[in-house]
Coordinates of N, CA, C and O in Angstrom, one line a residue:
M1 N 0.6 -0.9 0.2 CA -0.3 0.0 0.3 C 0.9 1.5 -0.2 O 2.0 1.6 0.5
L2 N 0.4 1.9 -0.7 CA 1.2 3.5 -1.1 C 0.8 4.0 -0.3 O -0.7 5.0 -0.4
L3 N 1.5 5.0 1.5 CA 0.9 5.9 1.7 C 1.7 6.9 2.1 O 3.5 6.6 1.8
I4 N 1.0 8.6 0.8 CA 2.1 9.2 0.8 C 1.7 10.0 1.3 O 0.6 10.5 1.9
A5 N 2.8 11.3 2.2 CA 1.8 12.4 3.3 C 2.3 13.3 2.6 O 3.1 14.0 1.6
F6 N 1.4 14.4 2.4 CA 1.8 16.0 2.1 C 1.7 17.5 2.4 O 0.5 17.1 4.0
L7 N 2.1 18.0 3.0 CA 1.9 18.9 3.6 C 1.0 19.8 3.4 O 1.9 20.5 1.8
V8 N 0.7 20.8 3.9 CA 0.2 21.7 3.0 C -0.1 22.7 4.2 O -0.5 23.1 5.1
G9 N 0.5 24.5 3.4 CA 0.5 25.1 4.4 C -0.1 26.2 4.5 O -0.7 26.9 3.9
C10 N -0.9 25.4 5.1 CA -2.4 26.7 5.9 C -2.1 26.7 7.3 O -1.5 27.1 8.1
T11 N -2.7 28.5 7.3 CA -2.9 29.6 8.1 C -3.6 29.1 9.2 O -4.4 29.3 8.8
G12 N -3.6 28.6 10.4 CA -4.8 28.7 11.2 C -5.2 27.3 11.1 O -6.9 26.7 11.4
G13 N -5.1 25.8 10.1 CA -5.6 24.8 10.3 C -5.2 24.2 11.6 O -5.6 23.4 11.9
D14 N -3.9 24.7 12.0 CA -3.0 23.6 13.1 C -3.6 24.9 14.4 O -2.5 26.0 13.9
D15 N -3.7 24.5 15.4 CA -3.7 25.3 17.0 C -2.4 25.3 17.6 O -1.4 27.0 17.5
T16 N -1.1 24.7 16.6 CA 0.2 25.1 17.1 C 1.0 25.8 15.8 O 2.1 26.4 16.1
G17 N 0.2 26.1 14.8 CA 1.2 26.8 13.8 C 1.8 26.0 12.3 O 2.3 26.5 11.9
E18 N 1.9 24.5 12.7 CA 2.3 23.4 11.9 C 1.7 23.2 10.9 O 0.3 23.5 10.7
P19 N 2.5 22.8 9.4 CA 1.7 22.5 8.6 C 1.0 21.6 9.4 O 1.0 20.7 9.4
I20 N -0.2 21.2 8.2 CA -1.0 19.7 8.4 C -0.4 18.9 7.1 O -0.2 19.1 6.1
V21 N -0.4 17.8 7.8 CA 0.4 16.9 6.9 C -1.1 15.6 6.4 O -2.1 15.5 7.7
G22 N -1.3 15.5 5.2 CA -2.5 15.4 4.7 C -2.0 13.8 4.6 O -0.7 13.2 4.4
S23 N -2.9 12.8 4.3 CA -2.9 11.5 4.3 C -3.9 11.0 3.5 O -4.6 11.4 3.5
A24 N -2.9 9.9 1.8 CA -3.4 10.0 0.1 C -4.2 8.7 1.1 O -5.2 8.7 0.5
T25 N -4.2 8.3 2.0 CA -5.3 7.0 2.1 C -6.4 7.8 2.8 O -7.6 7.3 2.8
A26 N -6.5 8.6 3.7 CA -7.4 9.3 4.2 C -8.2 9.5 2.7 O -9.6 10.1 2.8
G27 N -7.7 10.5 2.3 CA -8.1 11.6 0.5 C -8.3 10.6 -0.3 O -9.7 10.2 -0.6
E28 N -8.3 9.6 -0.1 CA -8.8 8.5 -0.8 C -10.2 8.2 -1.0 O -11.7 7.6 -1.5
A29 N -10.6 8.0 0.8 CA -12.1 7.7 0.9 C -13.2 8.9 0.9 O -13.9 9.2 0.0
L30 N -12.3 10.7 0.7 CA -12.7 11.5 0.7 C -13.2 11.5 -1.4 O -13.7 12.6 -1.5
Y31 N -12.6 11.6 -1.7 CA -12.4 11.2 -3.4 C -13.8 10.6 -4.1 O -14.3 10.3 -4.8
A32 N -14.2 9.4 -3.2 CA -15.0 8.6 -3.8 C -16.5 9.8 -4.4 O -17.1 8.9 -4.9
A33 N -16.8 10.8 -3.0 CA -17.5 12.1 -3.2 C -17.2 12.3 -4.9 O -18.2 12.7 -6.0
C34 N -16.2 12.5 -5.2 CA -15.6 13.2 -6.7 C -15.9 12.0 -7.6 O -16.0 12.1 -9.3
A35 N -15.7 10.8 -7.0 CA -15.5 9.5 -8.3 C -16.8 9.2 -9.6 O -16.5 8.9 -10.0
S36 N -18.0 9.5 -8.7 CA -19.0 9.6 -8.9 C -18.8 10.5 -10.3 O -20.0 9.8 -11.2
C37 N -18.7 11.5 -10.3 CA -19.0 12.0 -11.6 C -17.6 12.3 -12.5 O -17.0 12.2 -13.8
H38 N -16.2 12.3 -11.2 CA -14.5 11.9 -12.4 C -14.3 11.0 -12.8 O -13.2 10.5 -13.6
G39 N -14.7 10.0 -12.3 CA -14.5 8.4 -12.4 C -13.4 7.9 -11.3 O -12.8 8.6 -10.7
V40 N -13.7 6.8 -10.8 CA -12.8 6.0 -10.6 C -11.2 6.1 -10.6 O -10.7 6.5 -9.7
D41 N -10.8 6.3 -12.1 CA -9.4 6.1 -12.5 C -9.8 7.5 -12.7 O -8.6 8.1 -13.5
G42 N -10.3 8.3 -12.4 CA -9.9 10.2 -12.7 C -10.2 10.7 -14.5 O -10.0 11.2 -14.2
A43 N -10.6 10.3 -15.0 CA -10.7 9.9 -16.6 C -11.6 10.4 -16.9 O -12.0 11.4 -18.0
G44 N -12.4 11.0 -16.2 CA -13.7 12.2 -16.3 C -14.6 11.5 -17.3 O -14.6 10.7 -17.4
T45 N -15.7 12.4 -17.7 CA -17.1 12.1 -18.7 C -16.9 13.8 -19.8 O -16.3 14.1 -19.5
E46 N -17.7 12.8 -20.8 CA -18.3 14.4 -21.1 C -18.8 15.7 -20.5 O -18.2 16.8 -21.0
A47 N -19.2 15.2 -19.4 CA -19.7 17.1 -18.8 C -18.8 17.1 -17.6 O -18.8 17.4 -16.7
Y48 N -17.7 15.7 -17.0 CA -16.9 16.1 -16.2 C -14.6 15.8 -16.3 O -15.0 14.9 -17.1
P49 N -14.2 17.1 -16.2 CA -13.4 16.8 -16.6 C -12.0 15.3 -16.4 O -12.8 15.4 -15.0
S50 N -11.0 15.1 -17.1 CA -10.2 14.0 -16.8 C -9.7 15.0 -15.2 O -8.3 16.0 -15.3
L51 N -8.8 14.4 -14.5 CA -8.2 14.8 -13.2 C -6.5 14.4 -13.8 O -5.7 15.1 -13.4
I52 N -6.8 13.1 -14.9 CA -4.9 13.1 -14.9 C -4.7 14.1 -16.0 O -3.9 14.3 -15.4
E53 N -5.3 14.5 -16.2 CA -5.1 15.9 -17.2 C -4.8 17.4 -16.3 O -4.4 18.1 -16.5
E54 N -6.0 17.6 -15.7 CA -6.3 18.8 -15.2 C -5.0 19.2 -13.6 O -4.4 20.2 -13.3
I55 N -5.2 17.7 -12.8 CA -4.5 17.9 -11.1 C -3.1 18.3 -11.7 O -2.4 19.0 -10.9
P56 N -2.2 17.6 -12.9 CA -0.8 18.3 -12.9 C -0.8 19.7 -13.1 O 0.3 20.4 -13.1
E57 N -1.9 20.3 -13.9 CA -1.7 21.7 -14.0 C -2.3 22.9 -13.5 O -1.9 23.5 -13.2
K58 N -3.3 22.0 -12.4 CA -3.4 23.4 -11.1 C -2.3 22.8 -9.9 O -2.1 22.2 -9.3
S59 N -2.5 24.1 -9.0 CA -1.7 24.5 -8.0 C -2.5 24.3 -6.5 O -3.9 23.9 -7.5
D60 N -1.9 24.0 -5.9 CA -3.1 23.2 -4.8 C -4.0 24.8 -3.7 O -5.0 24.4 -3.5
A61 N -3.2 25.9 -4.7 CA -4.7 26.4 -3.8 C -5.6 26.8 -5.1 O -6.7 26.9 -4.7
E62 N -5.6 26.6 -6.3 CA -6.3 26.1 -7.4 C -7.2 24.8 -6.7 O -8.7 25.0 -7.2
I63 N -6.6 23.7 -6.0 CA -7.9 22.7 -6.7 C -8.1 23.2 -5.0 O -9.8 22.9 -4.8
T64 N -7.5 23.6 -4.4 CA -8.6 24.2 -2.7 C -9.6 25.0 -2.9 O -10.6 24.7 -3.2
D65 N -9.5 25.5 -4.1 CA -10.6 26.6 -4.3 C -11.9 26.1 -4.6 O -12.6 26.2 -4.6
I66 N -11.5 25.1 -6.2 CA -12.4 24.3 -6.9 C -13.2 23.8 -6.1 O -14.6 23.2 -6.0
V67 N -12.9 22.7 -5.0 CA -13.2 21.8 -4.5 C -13.9 22.5 -3.2 O -15.4 22.1 -2.5
L68 N -13.5 23.7 -2.0 CA -14.4 24.1 -1.6 C -15.9 25.2 -2.6 O -16.7 25.6 -1.5
N69 N -15.5 25.9 -3.1 CA -16.6 26.7 -3.8 C -17.1 26.2 -5.6 O -17.8 27.1 -5.3
G70 N -16.6 25.1 -5.9 CA -17.2 24.4 -7.5 C -17.1 25.2 -8.0 O -16.0 26.2 -8.4
T71 N -16.7 24.7 -9.1 CA -16.7 25.3 -10.4 C -17.6 25.2 -11.9 O -18.1 23.1 -11.9
G72 N -18.1 25.4 -12.8 CA -19.2 25.0 -14.1 C -20.3 24.1 -12.9 O -20.7 24.6 -12.3
S73 N -20.5 22.7 -13.9 CA -21.5 22.4 -12.8 C -21.7 21.7 -11.5 O -22.2 20.9 -11.1
M74 N -19.5 21.2 -11.2 CA -19.6 21.3 -10.2 C -19.8 22.0 -8.7 O -18.9 23.1 -8.7
A75 N -20.8 21.1 -7.9 CA -20.7 22.0 -6.8 C -19.8 21.7 -5.8 O -19.1 21.0 -5.8
G76 N -19.9 22.7 -5.1 CA -18.4 22.8 -4.0 C -18.7 22.2 -2.7 O -20.1 21.2 -2.7
Y77 N -17.5 21.6 -1.6 CA -17.6 21.0 -0.7 C -17.3 22.0 0.5 O -16.2 21.4 1.4
P78 N -17.7 22.8 1.0 CA -17.1 23.9 1.6 C -17.6 23.4 3.1 O -17.0 24.4 4.3
D79 N -17.9 22.2 3.6 CA -18.0 21.7 5.1 C -16.3 20.9 5.2 O -15.9 20.6 6.1
F80 N -15.6 20.5 4.3 CA -14.5 20.4 3.7 C -13.3 21.6 4.8 O -13.3 22.3 4.6
D81 N -12.8 20.3 5.8 CA -11.9 21.7 7.1 C -10.5 21.1 6.5 O -10.0 20.5 5.2
D82 N -9.9 22.3 7.3 CA -8.0 22.0 6.2 C -8.0 20.8 6.0 O -7.0 20.3 5.3
Q83 N -7.9 19.3 7.1 CA -7.4 18.4 7.2 C -7.7 17.5 6.0 O -7.5 16.9 5.6
D84 N -9.2 17.7 5.5 CA -9.7 16.5 4.5 C -9.4 17.6 3.2 O -9.0 17.0 2.2
I85 N -8.9 18.6 3.2 CA -8.1 19.0 1.9 C -7.0 18.6 1.6 O -6.7 18.3 0.9
A86 N -6.1 18.5 3.1 CA -4.7 18.2 2.9 C -4.7 16.4 2.7 O -4.1 16.1 1.4
D87 N -5.6 16.0 3.0 CA -5.9 14.3 2.8 C -6.2 14.3 1.2 O -5.3 13.3 0.1
L88 N -7.3 15.3 0.6 CA -7.9 14.8 -0.4 C -6.4 15.5 -1.2 O -6.4 14.5 -2.5
L89 N -6.1 16.0 -0.6 CA -5.1 17.2 -1.9 C -3.6 15.7 -2.6 O -3.1 15.5 -3.5
A90 N -3.4 15.4 -1.0 CA -2.5 14.1 -1.1 C -2.4 13.0 -2.2 O -1.9 11.8 -2.8
Y91 N -4.3 12.8 -1.3 CA -4.2 11.0 -3.1 C -4.8 12.3 -4.0 O -4.6 11.2 -4.7
L92 N -4.6 13.3 -4.4 CA -4.6 13.6 -5.8 C -3.6 13.5 -6.5 O -2.9 13.5 -7.9
R93 N -2.7 14.2 -6.0 CA -1.5 14.1 -6.0 C -0.2 13.2 -6.5 O 0.1 12.7 -7.5
A94 N -0.9 11.8 -5.8 CA -0.4 10.7 -5.1 C -0.8 9.8 -6.7 O -0.4 9.5 -7.3
T95 N -1.9 9.9 -7.0 CA -2.7 9.2 -8.0 C -3.0 9.8 -9.5 O -2.9 8.9 -10.6
F96 N -2.9 11.4 -9.5 CA -3.1 11.8 -10.8 C -2.5 12.6 -11.2 O -1.8 13.8 -12.0
G97 N -1.0 12.9 -10.3 CA 0.1 13.9 -10.7 C 0.1 14.9 -9.8 O 0.5 16.1 -9.8

């Protein structure tokens, strides 16, 4: 099993001021909500883009904004906290670049 830790420099995500460590394993569970549109393999559909192509081109800040606020026909996930975002980013980077 591949476990990748990902550091996200969030201000205020951690009471100590330390960066939050994201877990790709925990992010995989969060990705289940994305997979219904982007596909389990991230290849996308006619309505939703391929994450294989999109993730490598986007910064962490851009991905975070899209996840929290949505874009186009994609709904946002404003209830994701800093740890959720760090975990999802770790999974997306480990899986799709």
